């Protein structure tokens, strides 16, 4: 009995332990390998490590909610579901990066190690059941991402992106700690379970509400929600394209999962207080993402504003505050992950003799120079716009339906209207590809890995997605149900 109380149940956190030990091992392998082989070897081993971790997580499917490390770490269906999505995003973006990094002379073994460490931080913060473990996981992820953004040290835009991300990230971390200190001072605990019990027994004080506002502001920065989105377009444009693909996939899923974990896990009985803030940032994100994307000519900046808008749509599910809403959010982020990875795979294929190109007008006439690529990009654009029968439509349908059932009809209407506005800039890309005079053809091809990612994600987002929605809904409902224990 005493032994079990002193020694935590390490089996619950086995995937994270394997990741941590594996990251250290990868670092040693890279240090002691020859320079010309280190990157390829460490990348392959990192991909295998991510796969092994996913398998370990799958073995935990069906288990009950378990807490260890003195209540600081929780494993449940919600954590398993979102961690698997994070591992998929990290693994695919890691494999897509190889060709780009070699062409730009930044194929260093530190890159896959940093991706693994960032993924470890994401997994830790998804399972956080205490503000201390939340902060440790969040900073482990953030510190790795700052370095990744500026990994191309010979390019001013890359170092500028890393510096902007670091400065604004430090500001958000300060806001996070300030909010946590207020919550601890007025509620007397930093443990989510204890906070939920304490706040359920009486009305929350003004101090707790103030702390909660600062906490939400910091988390909104991590998911690039308005009005804390200012870093996103510059970092997306300035960072190397594979890094941008990574930023837009795995960390986005992890940050949204953390947002849900904190709001539902620690403050379930303060729904009325935080729901108003979430509704505001959801509406603001949908509007900013829709209207500012209209004037973008750089494809990476377009995807940045697109991601801001999609965060707003995902937050509609959280604003509902119900199990149906959380289920819809999980469905949405799973579909968004596939759309984003496919779209960035296509962007990685945009290269000519003088290097990568990023202008939307470089896609002009692509249907006449590379029809399969044009069809794949069209599929991603239609899906991102939410055109019926494609995967993106089902994601939006679920979050809007959850909002209507939670009596948030105006929020759902605003979401539909901003979707119509957003459809314009997605359709503009398709118009340029199929109806404008052809620009010079892209050279060199996409590479086998990137082509495979584009092909698979295009199929997943095609009308075939109708067959995948049912199992995805079942898995998301199980995950959401485990969170609302």
PDB file of N, CA and C in Angstrom, residues 40 99 444-455:
ATOM      1  N   UNK A  40      19.564  11.581 -41.924  1.00  0.00           N
ATOM      2  CA  UNK A  40      18.696  10.501 -42.423  1.00  0.00           C
ATOM      3  C   UNK A  40      18.486   9.432 -41.350  1.00  0.00           C
ATOM      4  N   UNK A  99      13.367  16.377 -48.048  1.00  0.00           N
ATOM      5  CA  UNK A  99      13.872  16.935 -49.312  1.00  0.00           C
ATOM      6  C   UNK A  99      14.100  18.441 -49.198  1.00  0.00           C
ATOM      7  N   UNK A 444      10.878  19.219 -60.877  1.00  0.00           N
ATOM      8  CA  UNK A 444      11.441  18.293 -59.900  1.00  0.00           C
ATOM      9  C   UNK A 444      10.462  17.367 -59.228  1.00  0.00           C
ATOM     10  N   UNK A 445       9.173  17.630 -59.364  1.00  0.00           N
ATOM     11  CA  UNK A 445       8.210  16.755 -58.712  1.00  0.00           C
ATOM     12  C   UNK A 445       8.162  16.965 -57.210  1.00  0.00           C
ATOM     13  N   UNK A 446       7.239  16.271 -56.585  1.00  0.00           N
ATOM     14  CA  UNK A 446       7.022  16.461 -55.155  1.00  0.00           C
ATOM     15  C   UNK A 446       7.871  15.529 -54.304  1.00  0.00           C
ATOM     16  N   UNK A 447       8.385  14.451 -54.884  1.00  0.00           N
ATOM     17  CA  UNK A 447       9.059  13.444 -54.077  1.00  0.00           C
ATOM     18  C   UNK A 447       8.065  12.384 -53.644  1.00  0.00           C
ATOM     19  N   UNK A 448       8.543  11.175 -53.433  1.00  0.00           N
ATOM     20  CA  UNK A 448       7.633  10.061 -53.151  1.00  0.00           C
ATOM     21  C   UNK A 448       6.842  10.247 -51.863  1.00  0.00           C
ATOM     22  N   UNK A 449       7.524  10.672 -50.795  1.00  0.00           N
ATOM     23  CA  UNK A 449       6.835  10.807 -49.511  1.00  0.00           C
ATOM     24  C   UNK A 449       5.753  11.872 -49.586  1.00  0.00           C
ATOM     25  N   UNK A 450       6.111  13.049 -50.113  1.00  0.00           N
ATOM     26  CA  UNK A 450       5.144  14.143 -50.205  1.00  0.00           C
ATOM     27  C   UNK A 450       3.997  13.768 -51.143  1.00  0.00           C
ATOM     28  N   UNK A 451       4.315  13.111 -52.258  1.00  0.00           N
ATOM     29  CA  UNK A 451       3.259  12.690 -53.193  1.00  0.00           C
ATOM     30  C   UNK A 451       2.300  11.709 -52.528  1.00  0.00           C
ATOM     31  N   UNK A 452       2.840  10.795 -51.729  1.00  0.00           N
ATOM     32  CA  UNK A 452       1.995   9.838 -51.020  1.00  0.00           C
ATOM     33  C   UNK A 452       1.076  10.545 -50.034  1.00  0.00           C
ATOM     34  N   UNK A 453       1.625  11.519 -49.304  1.00  0.00           N
ATOM     35  CA  UNK A 453       0.814  12.278 -48.340  1.00  0.00           C
ATOM     36  C   UNK A 453      -0.290  13.032 -49.061  1.00  0.00           C
ATOM     37  N   UNK A 454       0.060  13.683 -50.158  1.00  0.00           N
ATOM     38  CA  UNK A 454      -0.942  14.433 -50.925  1.00  0.00           C
ATOM     39  C   UNK A 454      -2.042  13.496 -51.425  1.00  0.00           C
ATOM     40  N   UNK A 455      -1.645  12.353 -51.973  1.00  0.00           N
ATOM     41  CA  UNK A 455      -2.625  11.417 -52.520  1.00  0.00           C
ATOM     42  C   UNK A 455      -3.562  10.864 -51.459  1.00  0.00           C
TER      43      UNK A 455
END
